[in-house]
Amino acid sequence: MKKLRLLVAALLCAALPLGPLAACGGSSDPAADPQTIVVAAFKGAYGDAFWANIKTEFERLYAAEGYKISYEAKQNIEDTVRPQINAGQGPDVIYLPIGQEKALTEALVKSKGIEKITALLDEKIPGEDVKLRDKIMPGFLNGSSTNPYDDGDTYMLPLFYSPLGLFYNKNLFNADGTNGKYKLPVTWQDFLALKSAVNPDGNSVIDLSKGEKYLFAYPNSGYVSEMLYSLIASKAGTDALDKFFGYDVSVYDDPNFIHVFEQTAALKDYVYPSSWDSAQNYKQNQNALLQNNALFLPCGAWLPEEMADYTPAPGFEYGFTAHLDMGGGRYSHAKIEQLYILKQSKKKDVAKKFLAFMFSDAAAAIIARDAGALTPTVNALTIARQNNYFPEQKYSYFDIYSGDNAAKLSAGDFAAASVTGVVWRNTFTGNFDELMSSSDMTAAKWLKELKDDSVKLFDAKVQV
Amino acid sequence: MVINAAKKRRRIKPARAGFMCFALVPAFALFIVFNILPTLDVFRMSLYRWSGIGGDMKFVFFGNFKEMFANKVFWDSFGHTVFLMLAATALTMFSALVFAFILSKSRVRGKAFFRVVFYIPNILSVIVIAAIFANVFVGEGGLFNGILELAGLKNLAAVQWLSNKKTVLGCILFVMVWQAVGYYMIMYIAGMDGISESIYESASIDGATGAVKFFKITLPLTWEIIRVTVTLFITGSINLSFLLVKAMTNGGPDNASDVLLNTMYYEAYGNSNYGYGMAIGAFMFVFTFGLSLVISRLTSSESNVI
């Protein structure tokens, strides 16, 4: 009896370290199946409902070949994927936009862990007779958002896009500023001219109780960056914007480039003060627009859905326009979200077919219907409209790139580079907060700090 | 003392000793795998330049440390960490002691109620506390500014407390103290309740005032507990300050509230600079380890004195 007890105790002790290990082994591992690709997806504003139908459609299309998808969509997908990649067992395909706090996509760019897919662009979309390159809207396959190494090669594809521009209350504006309404600005000068309309007594303090208004509110300073990109593209040209994105310091000698930063300083005293308050919830700042406390708000097409729980001031109606003309026309910078294949994937051929499939009309329809989003393909908006997938007003946001007053598309983002102690986000948009809130910051000082950091980051740019 | 006790016990049979060792192996193995090895790995990783993902690692020896000691953000964050640690410890310990004394030794109505109220922050999660105080310190319509405005301090009421470089650290400090004071107060009350009333009574007869009783009776007799709690709090405050900073300001504005753990997190993940992040981690380890040694040395010399 005593021996038996001892034996049981010994066995239990020996089994103790096996407990955590046992959890690691799954019964059926999709990664082991050569026909099944593993997709790790970020679950953001567009949710994860669309993945189920994407999977069904892809597997139906490739039923003969037996290709299958195993997907996992999570808000904190980085936490799942990072250890897998380090163990050499990462997923085959990842959808994860850059600009996330944990910056996994940026780390992959830096460690050259993403598969080059330039050749894929000349392949046909599954089930269609059109090349991937021609299916994606012009302007979306340039710049470091898709070609991070500045070598002309494409590594990432833009899965979703959303135009960014200025929201306003349609009922406060008309085209000529008559009937007690404001004139809807087209140029930056028009915009600044509204200063006297919103603050007639001209003193620096805006008093909401007297019916005065702020010209501008922003959710948080990150949203100002796309506005600056569009203004730089308009005033100094897209070449200057590309130089800015590539940390090329020659752009800091361009008077047009400098002009953009100096002009934004003119917004001081006209920006809704909670905008730069980090204690403030970004939705509260967005609410300033809905309550007519501020006339304009830079944001993306998701704003009305995001603010559905808030009650706007009576008569409020969303209007959306491209960023303002500073001399070279109006631009709307498009926010895109990256989709790519890991270099360590062992099923790249299937993964490439999947990537191309995501830009098919079939996928566009599923994404428009189930996610309320658009892929940047030439047909996606038409498909959504024909099938009435969106609320009516939403089409107009995506329409800003077409028609008589079409805004030009600017895309791209900062090159992959990291230098110890350089927090580019602070230097770039954090300093805009400073500029708006404190007299310690000036446009000249802001530009100098940007230039100093750019010198360091330029040398640290990742080369292939 | 342990050795003496062991000597007194009967000699353990070799077979039994063997079994004891065998039974200890699993726990020891887990401890090594999940505690010792990761710690050693922090030191190893700090010698490499690595993005944190993939196999592209470059050995740079002390390069990360050299860069770290030359970096302004690192020293700023270190300064904030030390400031929060010292100031929060001093303020928390002092206020917890005073409140504990008031609640256990004076005749205040509703003592039980106040004990509960003071303890409540301790059962709230740090994220909830951060959310509450983000709203308290909001510039526009925040509770704090509302109070200042009521008090007629118009100029102060316009400050955005968490977005102002000069005030943000003070706000974090306040929240740290607010969060911790109740927990330590309960500990001190427990200690003070153990002090016999007769000592206070005889002191009263000798004409001692409340303050004299506090400094001459309460403080010396709860000194043991104070020493333990100070050690606990100092090491705990490094983590607490990180959690609050992460949830409330993420180190902003312009690194004005950055603490070392936050810098480490940003560099390792946000800036894809894993090796450098681990260098900060290694520094933190040595720093806290050293600090614990200093505190334990101070306490042991204290125990000799008393």
PDB file of C-alpha atoms in Angstrom, chain A residues 6 9-10 13-14 16-17 82 85-86 101-104 106-108 110-111 273-274 276-280 417-426 434, chain B residues 19 22-23 26 30 49-54 67 71 73 134 137-140 160 162-163 165 246 248 250 254-255 265-267 269-273 276:
ATOM      1  CA  LEU A   6       4.748   6.372  -3.336  1.00  0.00           C
ATOM      2  CA  ALA A   9       3.097  10.408  -5.897  1.00  0.00           C
ATOM      3  CA  ALA A  10       6.155   9.861  -8.058  1.00  0.00           C
ATOM      4  CA  CYS A  13       5.349  14.663  -9.714  1.00  0.00           C
ATOM      5  CA  ALA A  14       6.811  13.472 -12.984  1.00  0.00           C
ATOM      6  CA  LEU A  16       3.681  18.023 -13.421  1.00  0.00           C
ATOM      7  CA  PRO A  17       5.984  19.621 -16.014  1.00  0.00           C
ATOM      8  CA  ARG A  82       4.883  36.787 -32.887  1.00  0.00           C
ATOM      9  CA  ILE A  85       7.015  33.309 -36.249  1.00  0.00           C
ATOM     10  CA  ASN A  86       9.964  33.149 -33.886  1.00  0.00           C
ATOM     11  CA  GLU A 101       1.091  49.875 -31.231  1.00  0.00           C
ATOM     12  CA  LYS A 102       2.915  46.550 -31.259  1.00  0.00           C
ATOM     13  CA  ALA A 103       4.170  47.280 -34.765  1.00  0.00           C
ATOM     14  CA  LEU A 104       4.547  43.680 -35.885  1.00  0.00           C
ATOM     15  CA  GLU A 106       6.994  47.153 -39.181  1.00  0.00           C
ATOM     16  CA  ALA A 107       9.193  44.616 -37.360  1.00  0.00           C
ATOM     17  CA  LEU A 108       8.674  42.150 -40.203  1.00  0.00           C
ATOM     18  CA  LYS A 110      12.716  45.574 -40.717  1.00  0.00           C
ATOM     19  CA  SER A 111      13.723  41.929 -40.396  1.00  0.00           C
ATOM     20  CA  PRO A 273      -8.922  72.612 -27.099  1.00  0.00           C
ATOM     21  CA  SER A 274      -9.751  69.050 -26.027  1.00  0.00           C
ATOM     22  CA  TRP A 276      -4.759  67.800 -27.861  1.00  0.00           C
ATOM     23  CA  ASP A 277      -5.743  66.675 -24.389  1.00  0.00           C
ATOM     24  CA  SER A 278      -4.545  63.109 -24.036  1.00  0.00           C
ATOM     25  CA  ALA A 279      -6.963  62.613 -21.153  1.00  0.00           C
ATOM     26  CA  GLN A 280      -9.832  63.240 -23.526  1.00  0.00           C
ATOM     27  CA  ALA A 417      13.455  52.685 -40.038  1.00  0.00           C
ATOM     28  CA  SER A 418      14.047  52.680 -36.345  1.00  0.00           C
ATOM     29  CA  VAL A 419      16.604  54.521 -34.316  1.00  0.00           C
ATOM     30  CA  THR A 420      16.954  54.131 -30.590  1.00  0.00           C
ATOM     31  CA  GLY A 421      15.276  56.922 -28.708  1.00  0.00           C
ATOM     32  CA  VAL A 422      13.634  58.423 -31.782  1.00  0.00           C
ATOM     33  CA  VAL A 423       9.878  58.421 -31.348  1.00  0.00           C
ATOM     34  CA  TRP A 424       8.798  59.704 -34.740  1.00  0.00           C
ATOM     35  CA  ARG A 425       5.154  59.798 -33.697  1.00  0.00           C
ATOM     36  CA  ASN A 426       6.073  62.298 -30.963  1.00  0.00           C
ATOM     37  CA  GLU A 434       2.380  71.133 -28.715  1.00  0.00           C
TER      38      GLU A 434
ATOM     39  CA  PHE B  19      12.717  10.474  -3.040  1.00  0.00           C
ATOM     40  CA  PHE B  22      13.089  13.319  -6.985  1.00  0.00           C
ATOM     41  CA  ALA B  23       9.854  14.964  -5.894  1.00  0.00           C
ATOM     42  CA  PRO B  26       9.629  18.908 -11.363  1.00  0.00           C
ATOM     43  CA  LEU B  30       9.658  24.543 -13.870  1.00  0.00           C
ATOM     44  CA  ARG B  49      20.697  44.022 -32.274  1.00  0.00           C
ATOM     45  CA  TRP B  50      17.420  42.405 -33.277  1.00  0.00           C
ATOM     46  CA  SER B  51      14.044  43.553 -34.558  1.00  0.00           C
ATOM     47  CA  GLY B  52      12.280  41.102 -32.274  1.00  0.00           C
ATOM     48  CA  ILE B  53      11.163  38.803 -35.035  1.00  0.00           C
ATOM     49  CA  GLY B  54      12.846  36.412 -37.444  1.00  0.00           C
ATOM     50  CA  GLU B  67      23.604  53.675 -26.728  1.00  0.00           C
ATOM     51  CA  ASN B  71      20.316  58.453 -24.643  1.00  0.00           C
ATOM     52  CA  VAL B  73      14.997  59.566 -23.287  1.00  0.00           C
ATOM     53  CA  ALA B 134      -8.390  60.332 -17.183  1.00  0.00           C
ATOM     54  CA  PHE B 137      -8.102  65.267 -15.125  1.00  0.00           C
ATOM     55  CA  VAL B 138      -9.718  66.083 -18.468  1.00  0.00           C
ATOM     56  CA  GLY B 139      -9.206  69.769 -19.214  1.00  0.00           C
ATOM     57  CA  GLU B 140     -12.646  70.455 -20.613  1.00  0.00           C
ATOM     58  CA  GLN B 160      -5.078  70.190 -19.182  1.00  0.00           C
ATOM     59  CA  LEU B 162      -2.429  65.141 -18.340  1.00  0.00           C
ATOM     60  CA  SER B 163      -1.347  67.007 -21.469  1.00  0.00           C
ATOM     61  CA  LYS B 165       4.542  68.492 -19.395  1.00  0.00           C
ATOM     62  CA  LYS B 246       0.653  52.963 -20.134  1.00  0.00           C
ATOM     63  CA  MET B 248      -3.238  57.060 -18.913  1.00  0.00           C
ATOM     64  CA  ASN B 250       1.560  56.246 -22.774  1.00  0.00           C
ATOM     65  CA  ASP B 254       6.764  64.276 -25.387  1.00  0.00           C
ATOM     66  CA  ASN B 255       8.094  61.637 -22.950  1.00  0.00           C
ATOM     67  CA  TYR B 265       8.102  48.305 -24.142  1.00  0.00           C
ATOM     68  CA  TYR B 266       8.117  50.979 -26.819  1.00  0.00           C
ATOM     69  CA  GLU B 267      11.651  50.243 -27.977  1.00  0.00           C
ATOM     70  CA  TYR B 269       7.900  46.395 -29.799  1.00  0.00           C
ATOM     71  CA  GLY B 270       6.833  49.795 -31.156  1.00  0.00           C
ATOM     72  CA  ASN B 271      10.314  50.659 -32.410  1.00  0.00           C
ATOM     73  CA  SER B 272      11.321  47.090 -33.400  1.00  0.00           C
ATOM     74  CA  ASN B 273      14.432  47.454 -31.294  1.00  0.00           C
ATOM     75  CA  TYR B 276      17.866  47.623 -26.870  1.00  0.00           C
TER      76      TYR B 276
END
